Coordinates of C-alpha atoms and ligand atoms in Angstrom, one line a residue:
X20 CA -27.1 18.5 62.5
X21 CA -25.4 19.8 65.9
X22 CA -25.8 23.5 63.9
X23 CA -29.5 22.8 63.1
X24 CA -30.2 21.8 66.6
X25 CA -28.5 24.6 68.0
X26 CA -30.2 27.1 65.8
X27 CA -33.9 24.9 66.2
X28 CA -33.2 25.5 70.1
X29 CA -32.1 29.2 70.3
X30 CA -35.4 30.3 67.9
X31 CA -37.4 28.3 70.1
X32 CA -36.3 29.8 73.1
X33 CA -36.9 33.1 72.5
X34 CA -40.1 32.3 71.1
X35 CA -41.6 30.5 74.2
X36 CA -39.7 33.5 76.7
X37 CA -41.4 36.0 74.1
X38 CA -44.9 34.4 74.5
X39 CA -44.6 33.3 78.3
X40 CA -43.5 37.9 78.2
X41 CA -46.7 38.8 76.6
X42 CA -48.9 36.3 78.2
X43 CA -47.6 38.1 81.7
X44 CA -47.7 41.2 80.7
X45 CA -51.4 40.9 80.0
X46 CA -52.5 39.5 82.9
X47 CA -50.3 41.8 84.8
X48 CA -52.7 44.6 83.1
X49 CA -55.6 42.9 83.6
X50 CA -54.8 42.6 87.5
X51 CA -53.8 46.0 87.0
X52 CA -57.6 47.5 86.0
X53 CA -59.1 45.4 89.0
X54 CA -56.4 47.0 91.3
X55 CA -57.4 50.5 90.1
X56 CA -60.7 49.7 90.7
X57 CA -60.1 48.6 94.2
X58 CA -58.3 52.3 94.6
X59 CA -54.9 49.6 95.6
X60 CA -56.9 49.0 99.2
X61 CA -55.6 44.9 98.1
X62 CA -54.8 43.9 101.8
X63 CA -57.1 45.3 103.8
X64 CA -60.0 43.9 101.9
X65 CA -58.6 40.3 102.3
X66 CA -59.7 40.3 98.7
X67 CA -59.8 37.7 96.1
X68 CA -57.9 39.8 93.9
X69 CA -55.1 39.2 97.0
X70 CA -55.4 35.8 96.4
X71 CA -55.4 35.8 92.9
X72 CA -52.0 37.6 92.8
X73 CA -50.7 35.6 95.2
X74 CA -51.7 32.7 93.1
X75 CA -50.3 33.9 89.8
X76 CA -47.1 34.8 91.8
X77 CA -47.2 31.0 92.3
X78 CA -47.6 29.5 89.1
X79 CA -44.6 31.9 87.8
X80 CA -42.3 30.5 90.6
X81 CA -41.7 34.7 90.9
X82 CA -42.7 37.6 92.8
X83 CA -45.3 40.2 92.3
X84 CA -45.4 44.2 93.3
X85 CA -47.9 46.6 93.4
X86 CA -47.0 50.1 93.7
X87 CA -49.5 52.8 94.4
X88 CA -48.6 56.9 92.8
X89 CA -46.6 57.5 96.1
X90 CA -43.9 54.6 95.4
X91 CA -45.6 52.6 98.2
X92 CA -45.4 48.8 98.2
X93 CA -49.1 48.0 98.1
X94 CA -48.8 44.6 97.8
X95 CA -45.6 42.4 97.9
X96 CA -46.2 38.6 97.3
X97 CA -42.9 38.3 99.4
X98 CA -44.6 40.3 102.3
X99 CA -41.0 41.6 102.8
X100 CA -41.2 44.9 101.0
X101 CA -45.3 45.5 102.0
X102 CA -45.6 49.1 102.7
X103 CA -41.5 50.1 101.9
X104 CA -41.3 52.6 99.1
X105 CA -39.5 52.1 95.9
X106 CA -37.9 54.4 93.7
X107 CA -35.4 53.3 91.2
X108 CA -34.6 54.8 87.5
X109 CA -37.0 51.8 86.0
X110 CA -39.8 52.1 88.1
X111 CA -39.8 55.8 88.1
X112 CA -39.5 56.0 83.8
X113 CA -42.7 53.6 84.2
X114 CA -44.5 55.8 86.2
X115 CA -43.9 59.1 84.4
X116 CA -45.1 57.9 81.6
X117 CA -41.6 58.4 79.8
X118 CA -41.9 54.1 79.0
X119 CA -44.8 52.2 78.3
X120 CA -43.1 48.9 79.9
X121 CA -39.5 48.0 81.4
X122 CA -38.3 44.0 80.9
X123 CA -34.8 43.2 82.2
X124 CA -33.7 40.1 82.0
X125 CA -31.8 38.4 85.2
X126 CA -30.0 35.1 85.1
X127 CA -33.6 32.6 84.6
X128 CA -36.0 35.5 85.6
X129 CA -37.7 38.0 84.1
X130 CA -38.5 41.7 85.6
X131 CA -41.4 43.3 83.9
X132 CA -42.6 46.8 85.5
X133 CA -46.0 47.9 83.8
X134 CA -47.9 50.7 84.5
X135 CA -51.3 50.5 86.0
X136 CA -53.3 53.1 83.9
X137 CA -56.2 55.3 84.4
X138 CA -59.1 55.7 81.9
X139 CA -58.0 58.8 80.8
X140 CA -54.4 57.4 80.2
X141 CA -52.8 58.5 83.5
X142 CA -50.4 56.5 85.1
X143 CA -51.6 55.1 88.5
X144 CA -49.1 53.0 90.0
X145 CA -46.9 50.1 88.7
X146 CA -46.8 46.9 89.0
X147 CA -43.5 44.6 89.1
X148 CA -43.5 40.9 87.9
X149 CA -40.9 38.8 88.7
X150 CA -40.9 35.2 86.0
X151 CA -39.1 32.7 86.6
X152 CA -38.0 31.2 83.2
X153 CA -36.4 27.9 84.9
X154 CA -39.5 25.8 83.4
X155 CA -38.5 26.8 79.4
X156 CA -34.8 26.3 80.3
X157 CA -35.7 22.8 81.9
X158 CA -37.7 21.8 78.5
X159 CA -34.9 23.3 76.5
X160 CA -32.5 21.2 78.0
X161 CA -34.7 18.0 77.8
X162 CA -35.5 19.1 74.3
X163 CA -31.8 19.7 73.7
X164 CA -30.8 16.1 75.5
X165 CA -33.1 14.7 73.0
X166 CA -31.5 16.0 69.9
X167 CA -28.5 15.1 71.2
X168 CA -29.1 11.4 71.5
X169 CA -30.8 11.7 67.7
X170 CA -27.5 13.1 66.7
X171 CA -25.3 10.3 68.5
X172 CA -27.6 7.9 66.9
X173 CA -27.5 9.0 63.1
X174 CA -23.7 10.0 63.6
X175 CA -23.2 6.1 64.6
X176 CA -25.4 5.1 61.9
X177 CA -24.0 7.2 59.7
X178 CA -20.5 6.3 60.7
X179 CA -21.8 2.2 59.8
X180 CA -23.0 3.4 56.6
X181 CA -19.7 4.9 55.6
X182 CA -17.7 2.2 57.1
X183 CA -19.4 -0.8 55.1
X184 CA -19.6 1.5 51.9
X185 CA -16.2 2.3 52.0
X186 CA -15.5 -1.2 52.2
X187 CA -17.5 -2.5 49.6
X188 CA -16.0 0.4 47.0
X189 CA -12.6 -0.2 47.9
X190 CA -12.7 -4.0 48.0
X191 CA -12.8 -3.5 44.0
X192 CA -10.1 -1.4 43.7
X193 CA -8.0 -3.4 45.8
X194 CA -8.6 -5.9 43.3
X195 CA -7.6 -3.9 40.8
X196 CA -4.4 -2.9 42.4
X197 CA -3.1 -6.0 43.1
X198 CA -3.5 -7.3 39.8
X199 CA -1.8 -4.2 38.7
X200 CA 1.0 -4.6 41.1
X201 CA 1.3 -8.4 39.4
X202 CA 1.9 -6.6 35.8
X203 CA 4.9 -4.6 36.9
X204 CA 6.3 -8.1 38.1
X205 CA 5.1 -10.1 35.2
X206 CA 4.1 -9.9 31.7
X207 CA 1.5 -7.4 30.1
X208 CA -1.7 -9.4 30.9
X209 CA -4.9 -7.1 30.7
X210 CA -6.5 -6.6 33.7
X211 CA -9.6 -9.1 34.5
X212 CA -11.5 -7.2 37.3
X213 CA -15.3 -6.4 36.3
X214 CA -16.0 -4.2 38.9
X215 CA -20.3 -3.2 39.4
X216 CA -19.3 0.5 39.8
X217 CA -18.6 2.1 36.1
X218 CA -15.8 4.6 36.9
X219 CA -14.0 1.8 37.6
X220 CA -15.0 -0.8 34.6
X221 CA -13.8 2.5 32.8
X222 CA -11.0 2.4 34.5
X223 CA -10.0 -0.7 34.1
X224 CA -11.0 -0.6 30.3
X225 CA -9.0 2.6 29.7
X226 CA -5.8 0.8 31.7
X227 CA -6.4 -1.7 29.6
X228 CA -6.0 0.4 26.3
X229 CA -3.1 2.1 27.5
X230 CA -1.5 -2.0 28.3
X231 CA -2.4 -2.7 24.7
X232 CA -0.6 0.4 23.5
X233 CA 2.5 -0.9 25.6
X234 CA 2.6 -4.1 24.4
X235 CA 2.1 -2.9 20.6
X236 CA 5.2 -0.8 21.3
X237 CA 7.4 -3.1 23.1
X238 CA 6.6 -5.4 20.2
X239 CA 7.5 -2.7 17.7
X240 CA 11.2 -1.8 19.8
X241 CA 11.3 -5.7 19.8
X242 CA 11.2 -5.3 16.2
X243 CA 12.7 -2.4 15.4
X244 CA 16.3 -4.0 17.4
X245 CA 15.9 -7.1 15.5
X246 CA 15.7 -5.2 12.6
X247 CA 18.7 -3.0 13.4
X248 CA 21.2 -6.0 14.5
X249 CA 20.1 -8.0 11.4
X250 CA 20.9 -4.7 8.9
X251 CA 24.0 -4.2 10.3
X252 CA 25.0 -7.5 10.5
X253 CA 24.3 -7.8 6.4
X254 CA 27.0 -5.4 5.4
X255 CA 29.5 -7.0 8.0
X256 CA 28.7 -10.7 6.7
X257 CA 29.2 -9.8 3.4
X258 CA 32.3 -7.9 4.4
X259 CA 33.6 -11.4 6.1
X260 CA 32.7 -13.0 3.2
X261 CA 34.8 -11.2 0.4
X262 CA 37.7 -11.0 2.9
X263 CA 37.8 -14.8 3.6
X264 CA 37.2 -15.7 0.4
X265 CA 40.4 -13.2 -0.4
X266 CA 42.4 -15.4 2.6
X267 CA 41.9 -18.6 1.5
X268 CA 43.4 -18.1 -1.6
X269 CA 47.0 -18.1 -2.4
X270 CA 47.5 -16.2 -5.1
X271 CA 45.0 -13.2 -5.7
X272 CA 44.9 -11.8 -9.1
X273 CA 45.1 -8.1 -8.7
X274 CA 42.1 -7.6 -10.6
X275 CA 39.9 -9.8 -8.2
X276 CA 41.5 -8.4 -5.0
X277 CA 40.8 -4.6 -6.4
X278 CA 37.3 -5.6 -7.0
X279 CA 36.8 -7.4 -3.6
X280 CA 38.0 -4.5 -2.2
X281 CA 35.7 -2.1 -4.1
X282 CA 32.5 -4.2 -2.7
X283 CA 33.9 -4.4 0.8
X284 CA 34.3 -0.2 0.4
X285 CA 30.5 -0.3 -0.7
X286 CA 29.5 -2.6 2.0
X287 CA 30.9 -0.2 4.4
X288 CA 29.5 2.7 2.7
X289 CA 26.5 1.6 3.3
X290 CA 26.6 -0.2 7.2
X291 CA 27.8 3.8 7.9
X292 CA 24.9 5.0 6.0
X293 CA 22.5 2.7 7.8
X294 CA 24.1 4.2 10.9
X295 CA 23.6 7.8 9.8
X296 CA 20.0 7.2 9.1
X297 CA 19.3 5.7 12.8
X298 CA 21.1 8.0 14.6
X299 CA 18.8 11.0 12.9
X300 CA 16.3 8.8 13.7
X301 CA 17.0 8.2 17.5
X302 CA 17.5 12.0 17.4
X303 CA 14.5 13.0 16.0
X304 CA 12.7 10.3 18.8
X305 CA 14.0 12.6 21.4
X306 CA 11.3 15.0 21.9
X307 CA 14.2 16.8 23.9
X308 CA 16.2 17.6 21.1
X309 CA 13.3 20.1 19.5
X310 CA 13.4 21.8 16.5
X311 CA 15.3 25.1 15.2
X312 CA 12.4 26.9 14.0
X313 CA 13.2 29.8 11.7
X314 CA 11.3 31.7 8.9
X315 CA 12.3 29.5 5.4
X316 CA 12.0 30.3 1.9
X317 CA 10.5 27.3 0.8
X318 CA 10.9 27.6 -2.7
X319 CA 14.2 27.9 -2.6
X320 CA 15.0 25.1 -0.4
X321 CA 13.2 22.9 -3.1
X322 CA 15.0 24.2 -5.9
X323 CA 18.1 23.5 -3.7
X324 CA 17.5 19.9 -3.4
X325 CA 16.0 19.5 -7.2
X326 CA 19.6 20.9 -8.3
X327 CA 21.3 18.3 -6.3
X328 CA 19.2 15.5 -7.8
X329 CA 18.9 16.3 -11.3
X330 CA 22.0 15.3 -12.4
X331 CA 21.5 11.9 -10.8
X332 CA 18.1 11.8 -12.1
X333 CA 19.6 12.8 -15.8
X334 CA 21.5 9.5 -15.9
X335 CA 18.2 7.7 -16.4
X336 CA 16.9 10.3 -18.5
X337 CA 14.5 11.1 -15.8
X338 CA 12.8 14.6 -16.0
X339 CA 12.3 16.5 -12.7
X340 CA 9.9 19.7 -12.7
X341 CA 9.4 21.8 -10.2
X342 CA 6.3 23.9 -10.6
X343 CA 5.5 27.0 -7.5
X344 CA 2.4 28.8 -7.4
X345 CA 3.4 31.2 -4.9
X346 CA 6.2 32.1 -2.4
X347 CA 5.8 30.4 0.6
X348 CA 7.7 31.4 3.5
X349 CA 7.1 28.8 6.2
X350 CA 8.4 28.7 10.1
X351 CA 10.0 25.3 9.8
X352 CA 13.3 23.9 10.6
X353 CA 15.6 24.3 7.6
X354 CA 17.6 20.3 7.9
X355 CA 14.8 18.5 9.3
X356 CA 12.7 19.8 6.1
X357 CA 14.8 19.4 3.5
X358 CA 15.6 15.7 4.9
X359 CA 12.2 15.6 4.6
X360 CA 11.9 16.3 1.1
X361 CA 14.9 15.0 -0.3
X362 CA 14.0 11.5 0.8
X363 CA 10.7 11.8 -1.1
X364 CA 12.2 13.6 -4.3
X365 CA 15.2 11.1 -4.1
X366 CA 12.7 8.0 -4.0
X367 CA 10.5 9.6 -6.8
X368 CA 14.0 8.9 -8.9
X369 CA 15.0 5.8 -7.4
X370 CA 11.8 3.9 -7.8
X371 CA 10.6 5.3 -11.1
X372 CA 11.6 3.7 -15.0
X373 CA 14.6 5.0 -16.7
X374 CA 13.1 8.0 -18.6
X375 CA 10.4 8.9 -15.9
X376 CA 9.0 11.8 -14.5
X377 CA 8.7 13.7 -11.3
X378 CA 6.7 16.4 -10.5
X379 CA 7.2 18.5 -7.3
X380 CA 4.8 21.1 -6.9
X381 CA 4.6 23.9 -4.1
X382 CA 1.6 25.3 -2.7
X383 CA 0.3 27.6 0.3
X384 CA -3.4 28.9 1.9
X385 CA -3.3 31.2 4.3
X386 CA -2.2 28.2 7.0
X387 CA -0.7 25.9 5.7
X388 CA 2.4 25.3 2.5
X389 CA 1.5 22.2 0.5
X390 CA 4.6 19.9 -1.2
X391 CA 3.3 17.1 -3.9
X392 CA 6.0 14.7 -5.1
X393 CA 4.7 13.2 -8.1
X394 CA 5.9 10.1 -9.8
X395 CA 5.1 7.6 -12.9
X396 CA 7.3 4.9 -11.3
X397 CA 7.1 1.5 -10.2
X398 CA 4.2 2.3 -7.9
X399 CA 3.5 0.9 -4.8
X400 CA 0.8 -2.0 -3.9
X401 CA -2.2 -1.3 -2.0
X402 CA -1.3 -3.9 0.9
X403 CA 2.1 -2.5 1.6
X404 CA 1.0 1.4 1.4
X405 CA 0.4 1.7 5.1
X406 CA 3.9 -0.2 6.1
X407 CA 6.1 2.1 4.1
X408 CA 6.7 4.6 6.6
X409 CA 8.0 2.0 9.3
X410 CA 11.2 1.7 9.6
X411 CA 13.6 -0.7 7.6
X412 CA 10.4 -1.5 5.7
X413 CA 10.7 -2.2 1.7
X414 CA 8.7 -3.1 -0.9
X415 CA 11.5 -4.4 -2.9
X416 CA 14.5 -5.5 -0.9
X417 CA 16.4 -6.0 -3.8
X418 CA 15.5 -2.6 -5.5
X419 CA 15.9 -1.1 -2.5
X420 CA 19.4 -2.2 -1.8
X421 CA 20.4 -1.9 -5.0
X422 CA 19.5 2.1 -5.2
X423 CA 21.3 2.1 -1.8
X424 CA 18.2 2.6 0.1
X425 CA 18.4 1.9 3.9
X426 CA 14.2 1.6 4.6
X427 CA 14.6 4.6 7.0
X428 CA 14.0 7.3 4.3
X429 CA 10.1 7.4 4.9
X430 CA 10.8 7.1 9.0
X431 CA 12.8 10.1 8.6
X432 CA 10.8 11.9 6.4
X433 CA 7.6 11.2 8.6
X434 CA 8.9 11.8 11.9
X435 CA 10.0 14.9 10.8
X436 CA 6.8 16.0 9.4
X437 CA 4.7 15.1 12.5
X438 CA 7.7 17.2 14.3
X439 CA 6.4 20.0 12.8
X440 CA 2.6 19.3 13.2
X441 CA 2.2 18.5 9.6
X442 CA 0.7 15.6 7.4
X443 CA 1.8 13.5 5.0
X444 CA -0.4 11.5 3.0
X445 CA 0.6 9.1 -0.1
X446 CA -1.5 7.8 -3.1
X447 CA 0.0 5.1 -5.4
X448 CA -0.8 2.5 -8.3
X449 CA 1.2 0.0 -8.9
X450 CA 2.5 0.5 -12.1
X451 CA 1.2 3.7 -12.6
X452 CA 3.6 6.0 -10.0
X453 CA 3.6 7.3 -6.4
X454 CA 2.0 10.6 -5.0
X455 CA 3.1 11.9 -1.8
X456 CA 1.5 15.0 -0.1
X457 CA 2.8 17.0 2.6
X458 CA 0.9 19.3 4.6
X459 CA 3.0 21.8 7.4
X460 CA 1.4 24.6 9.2
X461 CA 2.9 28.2 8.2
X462 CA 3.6 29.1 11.6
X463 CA 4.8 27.0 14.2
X464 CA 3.2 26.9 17.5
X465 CA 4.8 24.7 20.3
Ligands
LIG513 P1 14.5 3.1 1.1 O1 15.8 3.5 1.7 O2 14.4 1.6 0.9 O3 14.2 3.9 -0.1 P2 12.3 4.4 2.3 O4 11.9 4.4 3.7 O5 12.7 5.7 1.7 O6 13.4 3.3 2.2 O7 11.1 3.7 1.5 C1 10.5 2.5 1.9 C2 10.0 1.7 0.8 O8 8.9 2.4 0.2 C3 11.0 1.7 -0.3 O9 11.9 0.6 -0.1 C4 10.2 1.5 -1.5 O10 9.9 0.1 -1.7 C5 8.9 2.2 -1.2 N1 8.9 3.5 -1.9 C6 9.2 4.7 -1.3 N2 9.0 5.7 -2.2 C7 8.5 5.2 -3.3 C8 8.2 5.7 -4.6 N3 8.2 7.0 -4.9 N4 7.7 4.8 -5.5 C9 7.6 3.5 -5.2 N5 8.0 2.9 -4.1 C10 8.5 3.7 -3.1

């Protein structure tokens, strides 16, 4: 606004000095015929054309010269100058004809020198208007007063405005931070403010979500430690059991104490195996850790593991095939992977029937590789299919623990996948076998 008014004020300044110029100037040439007429004889005939100079002089608060071909002072509204002679650069480029008009400006007063022209266009004399240009500047500076109490007046209004809406929008998210600063004290609660501006009901709906998301994983870590202390604490109870029951008797057969010993070896086995399992677990959690990304033949990583596990897998008479349609090559990292896959190929033997079959099967497009492990086992129900990958989750505890299983195959085997921005997918019927698909990207992007 203080811009606007300043730029409002300077255009209409010079337009009311440019008009007040032109309206002078054309009464200066008027006066200026009449003088030529009266061959410049203005005081000696007393004339009303004296007067009416003298007048004009008065309504511009200025001065007014008339100067005949000889640079004489024919009329001076002053008196001071009457009959001097005047000859300055100006007055003398006026007369010659070399300008048609002079306008200098002085402080709040205009100096106009016109010529006073014949009929045949030759100059005459000149005449020399002095304008005061106080009365514009006066109503400029009442105009410019004006403005300047409109300004005041919206800028306090304006100020109001802001004040009270900055009140009203902030009193919500006040609100909304002191219940906030009540969760970090107290329990997850979701937040209760309904606030009439959407950003933040958004807000608060989005905050929300992520609290939900917090309290579903602080109920899964809750889990996941009861979980832990209650598998490690199986192998160690049973531990305390065979070696108590070994105390209290006198007399231990050989026999019974070799065998007591043999489970507690197994128990132990397997509390170290549980341990193995979560600390590449808690290692793969670190994002930190990363991966060790290298080109990989793939098929000859499977064929790897499927040499490992077939004699197992012979035991039971079960058949493992491994059938490639191409070479794949993929950017992976070679342990994480074949963790990955040996979980899967190793459950596709422990949960199938003695004289099963797996299939593992290879495939590639020109993004991703493709591994299908392909069993007619046991199946797995419906209802438990998306629980499988969680951690310490079985189907069958018994099975499970009897094949040596852990529950932290799948956890492994998943979080490794999603580590290399793959997929893994799993069809099953119960009774009929498993499928599990795994998807990983040929080239790894970070
Ligand atoms: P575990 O160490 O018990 O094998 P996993 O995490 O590898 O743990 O697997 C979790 C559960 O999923 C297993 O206990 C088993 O019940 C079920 N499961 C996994 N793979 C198969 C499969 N190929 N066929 C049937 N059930 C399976």
């Amino acid at each position: 606004m203080f811009i606007f008014n300043l730029l409002l004020q300077k255009s209409y300044n010079d337009k009311t000095i440019e008009e007040k110029l032109l309206l002078v100037q054309n009464q200066c040439s008027i006066l200026g015929n009449q003088i030529l007429v009266n061959q410049f004889t203005i005081d000696a005939l007393q004339s009303n054309l004296n007067v009416e100079i003298d007048q004009l002089a008065n309504v511009w608060e200025g001065r007014i010269l008339v100067i005949d071909s000889s640079y004489r002072i024919v009329k001076d509204t002053y008196t001071i100058d009457q009959n001097n002679y005047i000859i300055y650069d100006e007055v003398v480029k006026v007369m010659r004809g070399e300008k048609d008009k002079n306008i200098r400006m002085v402080d709040d007063y205009a100096e106009i020198i016109i010529p006073i022209v014949n009929v045949d266009r030759t100059v005459n004399g000149a005449m020399i208007a002095m304008v005061s240009l106080k009365d514009i500047e006066n109503t400029n500076a009442y105009i410019s007063m004006q403005a300047d109490v409109l300004i005041l007046l919206f800028s306090l209004m304006a100020f109001v405005a802001a004040f009270i809406i900055c009140n009203v929008s902030v009193y919500d998210i006040n609100r909304l931070n002191m219940q906030i600063s009540g969760l970090s004290e107290g329990q997850l609660e979701d937040l209760k403010v309904k606030s009439r501006y959407n950003e933040l009901s958004r807000l608060t709906d989005s905050f929300n979500a992520l609290l939900n998301k917090m309290q579903v994983l602080e109920d899964s870590r809750q889990e996941f430690v009861s979980n832990v202390s209650h598998e490690l604490k199986t192998p160690i109870t049973s531990m305390k059991v065979l070696a108590d029951s070994l105390l209290m008797q006198e007399e231990v057969p050989n026999e019974m104490y070799r065998e007591f010993m043999t489970d507690m070896v197994e128990e132990i086995d397997r509390e170290s195996k549980i341990i193995n399992d979560l600390l590449t677990l808690v290692k793969m959690d670190k994002k930190a850790s990363g991966l060790n990304v290298e080109p990989v033949n793939i098929n000859i990583l499977l064929e790897l593991l499927l040499k490992r596990i077939k004699p197992l897998a012979a035991k039971r008479n079960i058949e493992v095939v491994f059938e490639s349609f191409r070479e794949v090559v993929g950017e992976v990292d070679e342990v994480k992977m074949s963790l990955a896959f040996s979980n899967l190929i190793e459950n596709a033997v422990k949960y199938n029937n003695d004289g099963g079959n797996v299939h593992v099967s290879l495939n590639a497009d020109h993004k991703f590789f493709y591994v299908k492990v392909q069993d007619d086992g046991v199946g797995i129900p419906e209802e438990c299919q998306a629980q499988v990958f969680e951690r310490f989750y079985r189907v069958d505890k018994a099975r499970s623990r009897e094949t040596g299983g852990t529950g932290l195959g799948l956890a492994i085997t998943r979080n490794a996948v999603l580590m290399h921005k793959g997929a893994i997918k799993l069809y099953s019927e119960p009774g009929e076998g498993t499928t599990f698909t795994v998807r990983i990207p040929l080239k790894y992007v970070s």
